[in-house]
Coordinates of C-alpha atoms in Angstrom, one line a residue:
Chain A
M536 CA 77.1 63.1 153.4
S537 CA 76.1 63.3 157.0
L538 CA 76.3 60.2 159.1
C539 CA 73.2 61.2 160.9
H540 CA 70.2 59.9 159.0
S541 CA 67.4 61.2 161.2
Y542 CA 65.8 64.5 160.6
M543 CA 66.6 67.2 163.1
P544 CA 65.3 70.6 162.1
N545 CA 67.9 73.3 162.2
Y546 CA 68.2 76.9 160.9
F547 CA 69.0 75.7 157.4
S548 CA 66.6 72.8 157.1
I549 CA 64.2 73.2 154.2
D550 CA 61.4 71.1 155.8
D551 CA 61.5 73.3 158.9
I552 CA 61.2 76.4 156.8
L553 CA 58.3 75.0 154.9
S554 CA 56.5 73.6 158.0
S555 CA 56.8 77.0 159.7
Q556 CA 54.9 78.5 156.8
E557 CA 51.7 76.7 157.8
R558 CA 49.0 79.2 158.8
V559 CA 47.5 79.9 162.2
S560 CA 44.3 81.9 162.7
C561 CA 45.2 85.0 164.7
K562 CA 43.3 88.0 166.1
I563 CA 45.4 91.2 166.3
E564 CA 45.3 92.5 169.8
V565 CA 47.2 95.8 169.4
K566 CA 47.2 98.5 166.7
L567 CA 50.1 98.0 164.3
P568 CA 50.8 101.3 162.5
G569 CA 51.9 101.1 158.9
L570 CA 51.1 97.4 158.5
G571 CA 47.6 97.8 157.1
Y572 CA 48.6 96.1 153.8
L573 CA 48.7 92.7 155.6
D574 CA 45.0 92.8 155.7
V575 CA 43.8 92.7 152.0
S576 CA 40.2 93.5 152.9
S577 CA 41.1 96.7 154.7
E578 CA 41.9 100.2 153.3
S579 CA 43.5 101.5 156.4
P580 CA 47.3 102.2 156.5
D581 CA 47.4 100.7 160.0
L582 CA 46.5 97.2 161.1
Q583 CA 43.6 97.6 163.4
S584 CA 43.2 95.8 166.7
G585 CA 40.5 93.1 166.4
T586 CA 41.4 92.1 162.8
K587 CA 41.2 88.4 162.2
L588 CA 44.0 87.1 159.9
D589 CA 45.7 83.9 159.0
L590 CA 49.4 84.4 159.6
P591 CA 52.2 81.9 159.0
H592 CA 53.6 80.3 162.1
W593 CA 57.0 82.0 161.8
L594 CA 55.3 85.4 162.2
A595 CA 52.5 84.3 164.6
Y596 CA 54.8 82.7 167.1
P597 CA 57.0 85.6 168.0
M598 CA 54.0 87.9 167.9
N599 CA 52.4 85.7 170.5
S600 CA 55.2 86.1 173.0
R601 CA 54.5 85.7 176.7
T602 CA 55.6 89.2 177.6
H603 CA 54.1 91.4 174.9
P604 CA 51.6 89.5 172.8
F605 CA 50.4 91.3 169.7
V606 CA 48.1 88.5 168.7
S607 CA 46.0 85.7 170.2
I608 CA 45.8 82.5 168.3
E609 CA 43.3 79.8 167.6
V610 CA 44.5 76.2 167.2
P611 CA 43.7 74.7 163.7
K612 CA 40.8 72.3 163.8
I613 CA 42.8 69.2 162.8
Y614 CA 44.4 69.3 166.2
K615 CA 41.1 69.7 168.1
E616 CA 38.3 67.6 169.5
A617 CA 36.5 66.1 166.5
Y618 CA 39.7 65.2 164.6
R619 CA 41.4 64.0 167.8
E620 CA 38.6 61.5 168.3
I621 CA 39.0 60.2 164.7
L622 CA 42.7 59.7 165.3
T623 CA 42.2 58.0 168.7
A624 CA 39.7 55.6 167.2
D625 CA 41.9 54.3 164.4
A626 CA 45.0 56.3 163.5
C627 CA 46.1 53.9 160.8
A628 CA 43.0 54.4 158.7
V629 CA 43.5 58.1 158.5
A630 CA 45.1 59.6 155.4
L631 CA 47.1 62.1 157.5
N632 CA 48.7 63.6 154.5
K633 CA 45.2 64.9 153.5
W634 CA 44.8 66.7 156.8
S635 CA 48.2 68.3 156.5
C636 CA 51.5 67.4 154.8
Y637 CA 53.3 68.8 157.9
F638 CA 50.9 67.3 160.5
Y639 CA 53.7 66.3 162.9
E640 CA 56.1 69.2 162.2
F641 CA 53.4 71.9 162.5
G642 CA 52.0 70.1 165.6
I643 CA 55.4 70.3 167.3
H644 CA 55.5 74.0 166.5
L645 CA 51.9 74.5 167.8
A646 CA 52.7 72.7 171.1
Q647 CA 54.9 75.6 172.1
Y648 CA 52.3 78.3 172.0
E649 CA 50.8 79.3 175.4
H650 CA 47.3 78.1 174.8
S651 CA 45.1 75.7 176.6
D652 CA 44.4 73.6 173.5
C653 CA 48.1 73.3 172.9
N654 CA 48.8 71.2 175.9
L655 CA 46.9 68.3 174.4
I656 CA 48.6 68.4 171.1
Q657 CA 51.8 66.7 172.2
D658 CA 49.9 63.6 173.5
L659 CA 47.9 63.5 170.3
L660 CA 51.0 63.5 168.1
L661 CA 52.7 60.9 170.3
Q662 CA 49.7 58.5 170.2
A663 CA 49.3 58.9 166.4
F664 CA 53.0 58.3 165.8
K665 CA 53.1 55.2 168.0
S666 CA 50.0 53.7 166.4
R667 CA 51.0 54.4 162.9
F668 CA 54.7 53.3 163.2
R669 CA 53.9 49.6 162.4
L670 CA 52.0 50.7 159.3
V671 CA 54.9 52.8 158.0
M672 CA 57.4 50.1 158.7
D673 CA 55.3 47.4 157.1
W674 CA 55.0 49.6 153.9
A675 CA 58.8 50.1 154.0
H676 CA 59.5 46.4 154.3
N677 CA 57.2 45.4 151.6
T678 CA 59.3 46.4 148.6
G679 CA 56.7 45.2 146.2
T680 CA 54.6 48.3 146.9
D681 CA 54.8 51.3 144.7
P682 CA 57.4 53.8 146.2
T683 CA 55.0 56.7 145.5
V684 CA 52.8 55.3 148.3
G685 CA 55.1 57.3 150.6
L686 CA 53.4 60.4 149.2
Q687 CA 50.3 59.5 151.2
L688 CA 52.2 60.0 154.4
P689 CA 53.0 63.3 156.2
I690 CA 56.6 64.4 155.9
L691 CA 57.9 62.9 159.2
E692 CA 56.6 59.5 158.4
R693 CA 57.6 59.8 154.8
K694 CA 61.2 60.2 155.7
L695 CA 61.1 57.2 157.9
F696 CA 59.4 55.2 155.2
L697 CA 62.0 56.2 152.6
T698 CA 65.0 55.3 154.9
G699 CA 63.4 52.0 155.8
R700 CA 62.7 51.2 152.2
K701 CA 66.2 52.1 151.1
S702 CA 67.8 49.9 153.6
R703 CA 65.4 47.1 152.7
C704 CA 66.3 47.4 149.0
L705 CA 70.0 47.2 149.9
L706 CA 69.4 44.0 151.9
I707 CA 67.3 42.4 149.2
S708 CA 69.9 43.1 146.5
W709 CA 72.6 41.8 148.8
L710 CA 70.6 38.6 149.4
K711 CA 70.1 38.1 145.7
E712 CA 73.4 39.1 144.2
G713 CA 76.0 39.2 147.0
G714 CA 78.4 42.0 147.5
G715 CA 81.1 43.5 145.5
S716 CA 79.4 45.2 142.5
I717 CA 80.1 48.8 141.8
E718 CA 77.1 50.9 140.8
T719 CA 76.9 54.2 139.0
S720 CA 76.5 56.9 141.6
E721 CA 73.0 58.1 142.2
M722 CA 73.5 61.7 141.1
V723 CA 75.1 60.6 137.9
A724 CA 72.3 58.2 137.1
N725 CA 69.6 60.8 137.7
H726 CA 71.6 63.3 135.6
K727 CA 71.7 60.9 132.7
K728 CA 68.0 60.1 133.0
R729 CA 67.2 63.7 132.8
K730 CA 69.4 64.3 129.8
R731 CA 67.8 61.4 128.0
A732 CA 64.3 62.7 128.8
E733 CA 65.3 66.2 127.5
L734 CA 66.6 64.7 124.3
E735 CA 63.4 62.7 123.8
D736 CA 61.4 65.9 124.4
E737 CA 63.4 67.7 121.8
N738 CA 63.0 65.0 119.2
T739 CA 59.2 64.7 119.6
Chain B
M661 CA 76.1 50.6 157.2
D662 CA 75.1 48.5 154.2
P663 CA 75.0 44.7 154.0
N664 CA 78.3 44.7 151.9
E665 CA 80.1 46.2 154.8
V666 CA 78.7 43.7 157.3
E667 CA 79.7 40.9 154.9
F668 CA 83.2 42.4 154.8
L669 CA 83.4 42.0 158.5
G670 CA 82.1 38.5 158.2
E671 CA 84.8 37.6 155.7
K672 CA 87.3 37.7 158.4
Q673 CA 85.9 34.5 160.0
L674 CA 88.1 31.5 159.6
V675 CA 87.1 28.5 157.5
T676 CA 88.9 25.2 156.8
I677 CA 90.2 24.6 153.3
I678 CA 92.1 21.8 151.6
P679 CA 94.6 23.5 149.2
S680 CA 95.7 21.9 146.1
F681 CA 99.1 23.6 146.1
T682 CA 102.1 24.0 148.4
F683 CA 103.3 27.4 149.7
N684 CA 105.1 28.9 152.6
Q685 CA 103.5 31.0 155.3
I686 CA 102.2 34.4 154.1
H687 CA 102.6 37.3 156.5
L688 CA 99.8 39.9 156.2
I689 CA 99.1 43.0 158.3
S690 CA 96.1 41.2 159.8
G691 CA 98.1 38.1 160.7
S692 CA 99.9 35.1 159.2
I693 CA 98.3 32.5 157.0
G694 CA 99.5 29.1 156.0
P695 CA 101.8 27.3 155.4
F696 CA 99.9 25.5 152.6
R697 CA 100.6 21.8 152.0
A698 CA 98.6 20.2 149.1
G699 CA 96.0 17.9 150.5
L700 CA 96.4 19.0 154.2
P701 CA 93.5 21.0 155.7
T702 CA 94.4 24.5 157.0
Q703 CA 92.4 27.4 158.3
V704 CA 92.2 30.7 156.4
P705 CA 89.9 33.7 156.4
I706 CA 86.8 33.3 154.2
W707 CA 87.8 36.1 151.8
L708 CA 91.0 34.1 150.9
A709 CA 89.1 30.8 150.7
V710 CA 86.6 32.3 148.3
N711 CA 89.4 33.7 146.1
L712 CA 91.3 30.5 146.1
K713 CA 88.2 28.5 145.3
Q714 CA 87.5 30.8 142.3
Q715 CA 90.9 30.1 141.0
Q716 CA 90.3 26.4 141.6
K717 CA 93.2 26.1 144.0
C718 CA 91.4 24.6 146.9
R719 CA 88.4 22.7 148.2
I720 CA 86.3 24.3 151.0
V721 CA 85.3 22.3 154.0
G722 CA 81.9 23.5 155.4
Q723 CA 81.8 25.1 158.9
E724 CA 81.2 22.6 161.8
W725 CA 77.7 24.0 162.2
M726 CA 76.8 23.6 158.5
D727 CA 75.0 20.4 159.3
A728 CA 71.3 20.0 158.3
K729 CA 70.3 18.1 161.5
L730 CA 72.0 20.6 163.8
L731 CA 70.5 23.6 162.0
I732 CA 67.0 22.0 162.1
D733 CA 67.4 21.8 165.9
V734 CA 68.5 25.4 166.1
K735 CA 65.5 26.4 164.0
D736 CA 63.1 24.6 166.2
E737 CA 64.5 26.1 169.3
E738 CA 64.3 29.6 167.8
K739 CA 60.6 28.9 166.8
T740 CA 59.6 27.9 170.3
S741 CA 61.6 30.5 172.3
K742 CA 60.1 33.9 172.9
F743 CA 63.5 35.5 172.9
F744 CA 66.4 35.2 170.5
T745 CA 68.6 32.2 170.9
K746 CA 72.3 32.0 170.4
M747 CA 73.3 31.3 166.8
P748 CA 76.1 28.9 165.8
S749 CA 78.0 31.7 164.3
D750 CA 77.8 35.5 164.6
H751 CA 77.8 35.7 160.8
Y752 CA 75.7 32.7 160.0
M753 CA 73.8 34.4 157.2
D754 CA 76.7 35.9 155.3
E755 CA 78.9 32.8 155.8
T756 CA 76.2 30.6 154.4
L757 CA 75.6 32.8 151.4
M758 CA 79.3 33.3 150.6
L759 CA 80.5 29.6 151.1
L760 CA 77.4 28.0 149.5
G761 CA 77.6 30.5 146.7
V762 CA 81.2 29.7 145.7
A763 CA 81.4 26.0 146.7
P764 CA 78.0 24.3 146.7
E765 CA 79.6 21.0 145.5
D766 CA 82.1 20.9 148.4
I767 CA 79.6 21.1 151.2
P768 CA 77.1 18.2 151.7
Q769 CA 73.4 19.0 151.6
A770 CA 74.1 22.5 150.4
E771 CA 70.5 23.2 149.2
E772 CA 68.9 21.9 152.4
I773 CA 71.2 24.0 154.5
R774 CA 70.5 27.1 152.4
T775 CA 66.7 26.6 152.9
I776 CA 67.0 26.0 156.7
V777 CA 69.2 29.0 157.2
K778 CA 66.7 31.2 155.2
D779 CA 63.8 29.9 157.3
L780 CA 65.8 30.7 160.5
W781 CA 66.5 34.2 159.2
D782 CA 62.9 34.8 158.4
I783 CA 61.8 33.7 161.9
R784 CA 64.3 35.9 163.6
M785 CA 63.5 38.9 161.4
S786 CA 59.9 38.6 162.1
K787 CA 60.6 38.5 165.9
L788 CA 62.8 41.5 165.5
R789 CA 60.1 43.5 163.8
T790 CA 57.6 42.7 166.5
S791 CA 60.1 43.6 169.2
V792 CA 60.9 46.9 167.6
D793 CA 57.3 47.8 167.3
A794 CA 56.7 47.0 171.0
F795 CA 59.7 49.1 171.9
M796 CA 58.3 52.1 170.0
K797 CA 54.8 51.7 171.6
S798 CA 56.3 51.7 175.1
D799 CA 57.8 54.7 176.6
S800 CA 61.1 53.1 177.5
A801 CA 64.4 54.8 176.7
F802 CA 66.2 51.5 176.0
A803 CA 65.7 47.9 175.3
K804 CA 68.0 44.9 175.5
L805 CA 68.0 42.0 173.0
D806 CA 70.5 39.2 173.4
H807 CA 72.1 37.1 170.7
L808 CA 71.4 39.3 167.7
T809 CA 73.9 38.9 164.8
P810 CA 75.5 42.0 163.1
M811 CA 73.6 41.4 159.9
E812 CA 70.2 41.4 161.7
I813 CA 71.1 44.5 163.7
N814 CA 72.0 46.1 160.4
C815 CA 68.5 45.5 159.1
I816 CA 66.9 47.9 161.6
R817 CA 69.6 50.4 161.0
P818 CA 69.0 53.4 160.4
S819 CA 65.2 53.0 160.8
L820 CA 65.1 52.3 164.5
P821 CA 67.4 55.1 165.7
H822 CA 65.7 57.5 163.3
A823 CA 62.3 56.6 164.6
L824 CA 63.4 56.9 168.2
D825 CA 64.8 60.4 167.4
Q826 CA 61.4 61.4 166.1
R827 CA 59.6 60.0 169.1
D828 CA 61.9 61.9 171.3
R829 CA 61.3 65.1 169.4
I830 CA 57.6 64.8 169.8
Q831 CA 57.9 63.9 173.5
T832 CA 60.0 66.9 174.3
C833 CA 58.3 69.4 172.1
G834 CA 56.2 71.0 174.8
S835 CA 59.0 71.9 177.0
R836 CA 61.3 73.8 174.6
P837 CA 62.3 77.3 175.7
R838 CA 60.5 80.1 173.9
D839 CA 62.6 82.0 171.4
S840 CA 62.3 83.1 167.8
Q841 CA 63.0 80.2 165.5
D842 CA 64.1 82.4 162.6
T843 CA 67.2 83.7 164.3
Q844 CA 70.4 81.8 164.0
R845 CA 71.6 80.2 167.2
S846 CA 75.3 80.6 167.5
Chain C
M607 CA 52.4 88.9 153.0
F608 CA 56.1 89.1 153.8
G609 CA 58.6 86.4 152.6
E610 CA 56.7 85.1 149.6
K611 CA 59.5 85.5 147.2
A612 CA 61.9 83.9 149.7
L613 CA 59.6 81.0 150.1
E614 CA 59.6 80.5 146.4
L615 CA 63.3 80.0 146.4
I616 CA 63.0 77.4 149.1
K617 CA 60.2 75.6 147.2
E618 CA 62.3 75.6 144.1
L619 CA 65.0 73.7 145.9
E620 CA 62.5 71.3 147.4
R621 CA 61.0 70.5 144.0
S622 CA 64.3 69.5 142.5
A623 CA 65.3 67.1 145.3
E624 CA 67.5 64.9 143.0
G625 CA 69.3 67.5 141.0
I626 CA 70.0 71.2 141.4
P627 CA 68.0 74.0 139.8
P628 CA 69.8 76.9 138.0
F629 CA 71.0 79.6 140.3
N630 CA 68.1 82.0 140.8
D631 CA 70.0 85.3 140.8
D632 CA 66.8 87.3 140.2
G633 CA 65.0 85.7 143.1
I634 CA 67.8 86.5 145.5
R635 CA 67.9 90.1 144.3
Q636 CA 64.2 90.5 144.9
V637 CA 64.4 89.1 148.4
L638 CA 67.3 91.4 149.2
E639 CA 65.2 94.3 147.9
E640 CA 62.3 93.4 150.2
M641 CA 64.7 93.3 153.1
R642 CA 66.0 96.7 152.2
I643 CA 62.5 98.2 152.0
L644 CA 61.6 96.7 155.4
C645 CA 64.9 98.0 156.9
Q646 CA 64.3 101.5 155.6
A647 CA 60.7 101.5 157.0
N648 CA 62.1 100.5 160.3
F649 CA 64.8 103.2 160.3
D650 CA 62.1 105.8 159.4
D651 CA 59.9 104.6 162.3
I652 CA 62.7 104.9 164.8
E653 CA 63.9 108.3 163.6
N654 CA 60.5 109.8 163.3
P655 CA 58.1 108.1 165.7
T656 CA 54.4 109.0 164.8
T657 CA 53.2 108.5 168.3
D658 CA 54.3 109.6 171.8
P659 CA 55.5 107.4 173.5
P660 CA 56.9 105.7 170.4
N661 CA 55.2 102.5 169.3
Y662 CA 57.8 100.0 168.2
S663 CA 55.5 97.0 167.6
S664 CA 55.5 97.4 163.8
V665 CA 59.3 97.6 163.9
R666 CA 59.3 94.3 165.7
V667 CA 57.0 92.7 163.1
R668 CA 59.1 94.0 160.2
H669 CA 62.2 92.7 161.9
M670 CA 60.7 89.2 162.1
A671 CA 60.1 89.4 158.3
I672 CA 63.7 90.5 157.7
S673 CA 65.0 87.6 159.8
R674 CA 62.7 85.2 157.9
N675 CA 64.0 86.5 154.5
K676 CA 67.6 86.2 155.8
R677 CA 66.9 82.6 156.9
C678 CA 65.5 81.6 153.5
I679 CA 68.4 83.1 151.5
L680 CA 71.0 81.5 153.8
A681 CA 69.2 78.1 153.7
Y682 CA 69.0 78.4 149.9
L683 CA 72.7 79.0 149.6
Y684 CA 73.7 76.4 152.2
N685 CA 71.6 73.6 150.8
R686 CA 72.9 74.3 147.3
L687 CA 76.5 74.1 148.6
Q688 CA 75.7 70.7 150.3
K689 CA 74.6 69.3 146.9
I690 CA 77.6 70.7 145.2
R691 CA 79.9 69.1 147.7
Q692 CA 78.2 65.8 147.1
M693 CA 78.8 66.3 143.4
R694 CA 82.5 66.3 144.0
W695 CA 82.2 62.8 145.4
E696 CA 79.8 61.5 142.7
F697 CA 80.9 63.2 139.5
G698 CA 84.6 63.5 140.3
S699 CA 86.7 66.6 140.2
I700 CA 85.4 67.7 136.8
L701 CA 81.7 68.6 136.5
P702 CA 79.8 67.9 133.3
P703 CA 79.2 71.2 131.4
E704 CA 75.4 70.9 131.8
I705 CA 75.7 70.8 135.6
K706 CA 78.3 73.6 135.7
S707 CA 75.9 75.9 133.8
L708 CA 73.4 75.6 136.7
L709 CA 75.9 77.0 139.2
S710 CA 76.7 80.6 140.0
E711 CA 80.3 81.8 139.5
P712 CA 81.0 81.9 143.3
E713 CA 79.7 78.3 143.6
V714 CA 82.0 77.1 140.8
Q715 CA 84.9 78.8 142.6
W716 CA 83.8 77.0 145.9
F717 CA 83.7 73.7 144.1
T718 CA 87.3 74.3 142.8
S719 CA 88.6 75.2 146.3
Y720 CA 86.8 72.2 147.8
S721 CA 88.3 69.9 145.3
K722 CA 91.7 71.4 145.9
A723 CA 91.4 71.1 149.7
L724 CA 90.3 67.5 149.3
A725 CA 93.2 66.7 147.0
T726 CA 95.7 68.3 149.4
Y727 CA 94.2 66.3 152.3
M728 CA 94.2 63.0 150.4
R729 CA 97.8 63.5 149.4
S730 CA 98.9 64.1 153.0
I731 CA 97.4 60.9 154.5
G732 CA 99.9 58.4 155.8
D733 CA 102.9 60.8 156.1
N734 CA 102.4 62.2 152.6
Y735 CA 102.1 58.7 151.0
G736 CA 98.6 59.6 149.8
L737 CA 95.3 57.7 149.7
N738 CA 92.5 58.2 147.3
L739 CA 89.4 58.3 149.5
A740 CA 87.1 58.2 146.5
T741 CA 88.0 54.5 145.7
D742 CA 86.6 51.4 147.2
V743 CA 83.2 52.9 148.0
T744 CA 82.0 49.4 148.6
P745 CA 84.3 46.6 149.9
P746 CA 86.2 45.2 147.0
K747 CA 86.1 41.5 146.2
S748 CA 88.8 41.0 143.5
L749 CA 91.7 42.8 141.9
Y750 CA 90.3 42.6 138.4
I751 CA 86.7 43.3 137.3
E752 CA 84.8 42.7 134.1
V753 CA 83.3 45.9 132.6
R754 CA 81.2 46.8 129.6
C755 CA 81.7 50.2 128.0
L756 CA 78.6 52.3 127.7
V757 CA 79.9 55.2 125.7
D758 CA 82.7 55.8 123.2
Y759 CA 85.1 57.0 125.8
G760 CA 88.4 56.8 123.9
K761 CA 91.9 56.3 125.3
L762 CA 92.5 55.1 128.8
D763 CA 96.1 55.0 130.1
L764 CA 96.7 52.2 132.6
E765 CA 99.2 52.5 135.4
D766 CA 101.5 49.8 133.9
G767 CA 101.9 51.8 130.7
E768 CA 99.3 49.9 128.7
V769 CA 96.9 52.0 126.7
I770 CA 93.3 50.7 126.1
F771 CA 90.8 52.1 123.7
L772 CA 87.3 52.1 125.2
K773 CA 84.6 51.5 122.6
K774 CA 80.8 51.4 123.3
N775 CA 79.5 47.9 124.0
S776 CA 82.8 46.2 124.2
Q777 CA 83.8 44.2 127.3
Y778 CA 87.1 44.4 129.1
L779 CA 88.9 42.8 132.1
L780 CA 90.5 45.7 134.0
P781 CA 92.1 46.4 137.4
R782 CA 89.4 47.5 139.8
A783 CA 91.4 50.4 141.2
E784 CA 91.7 52.0 137.8
C785 CA 88.2 51.7 136.4
E786 CA 86.1 52.1 139.6
G787 CA 85.9 55.9 139.0
L788 CA 84.7 55.3 135.4
V789 CA 82.0 52.9 136.6
R790 CA 80.8 55.4 139.2
Q791 CA 80.6 58.1 136.5
G792 CA 78.5 55.9 134.2
V793 CA 81.1 55.4 131.5
L794 CA 81.6 51.7 132.3
Q795 CA 79.2 49.1 133.7
H796 CA 80.3 46.5 136.1
V797 CA 79.4 43.1 134.7
T798 CA 78.6 40.5 137.5
S799 CA 77.8 37.1 136.2

């Protein structure tokens, strides 16, 4: 119902919660008493200094605070040298979704860590986004393509693709039929489809 | 916005009709229309013209610019120019579709006009897509395009502002202040 | 790892992007239980520090987990409410029973209050003249429209007193204002030649 179509992460946004679940390789720098259960390979009740763990970003980020860091992090390889070169060579040929569904979102989170590798992430994301924009828009404009092709894109591009595709479909249907027809509302149509599918399942 | 709403705005444009009935002036909130004298041309908004034509109460006279030769000149100018040229009407696309849809027999060379306008639309849309892509690739914060019509602007809505928002998010991500993201900011 | 159950709630919502899953009472209860356990462990650490000077690093870590769980629950409830609000505009003020069974009792009450607030607002527009905001979702083209009935709906009372019996597969010419709601709800289908 919002008038703003673009995605802006906020406290309640589901995609932001899911993207901040992506894991970062961490090394524990201080002893954390009572939290030994976080390391499944250890028997100790305390989390020992020096343990290497994969922690979700929502936990790793505040633990890596500038003033009292508990962990040091390692940037995931998809944002580092070898992968960066592949992206620079031809961003459009890469199936970014296979690298990470939250490639851009997680990259934006990573860019905020205090780490030398993180300074380069922002440029990497920007270059990738600009190069691939035309591809995403071409897919959206070509309504002949299968809509599930959007699943091959990471979340940020997928949202752009879906909005573009929706406005393109509206335009095409206006060009063909003109204005004025009232449609069944989307939620109602989906609900009926689901009901019919359930009935069919029951009958078989 | 969807195309129906842009068309709604386009319906307010005036068109000349020749009514087959006689009636006094009608006073509406948006202005007065008429009086109608059978056989005498008068100007009415397109929405009324379409309605009257569907009830077979008038004949529609095409807009002045709905002339095949004139439109071919406009199309050639658009093809050769790098920028967008001024269109004969701000709502050239929707007026064409509406008027030619309801009264193709009243307007001479209707099919030819329809084809030329469609070609013109395709040329401009392709220029627009290239222009949008160039804008995204540059780092500029704004761009200026002259002579775009509302229906064409609507085609890149909401994709363009949406994409610019994402580009902006990526550009400013490194400089955000450090704080815990799981706490609610009041 | 902390927050696994909370994440499942969020994933449940993400999977059913078009509809709404049944309210996961059990899931919420489990997340709240995890938060309670973490809170209790934090209280214990503060009251009885095991080291001197006291080491509050674990307290901080547990607090981050509590915030995360809180965020997930709030997001779960908030996003469900957004969908329910949209339902008022798409299904009308009466929800089909299959949908109603997916909502929790407080959510049903919320829907009723929202409908009521909306109705009060719509009645007050234009100096209490009233305006139905749910009509004319797209710009209208004509006063009357041709519709085909998709289900055996039954009686429909028109404003001018006439009563029509809507039977499946029959076509009717009706005033747009009165049947727009039924077209949106899937009872009728707008026939455009």
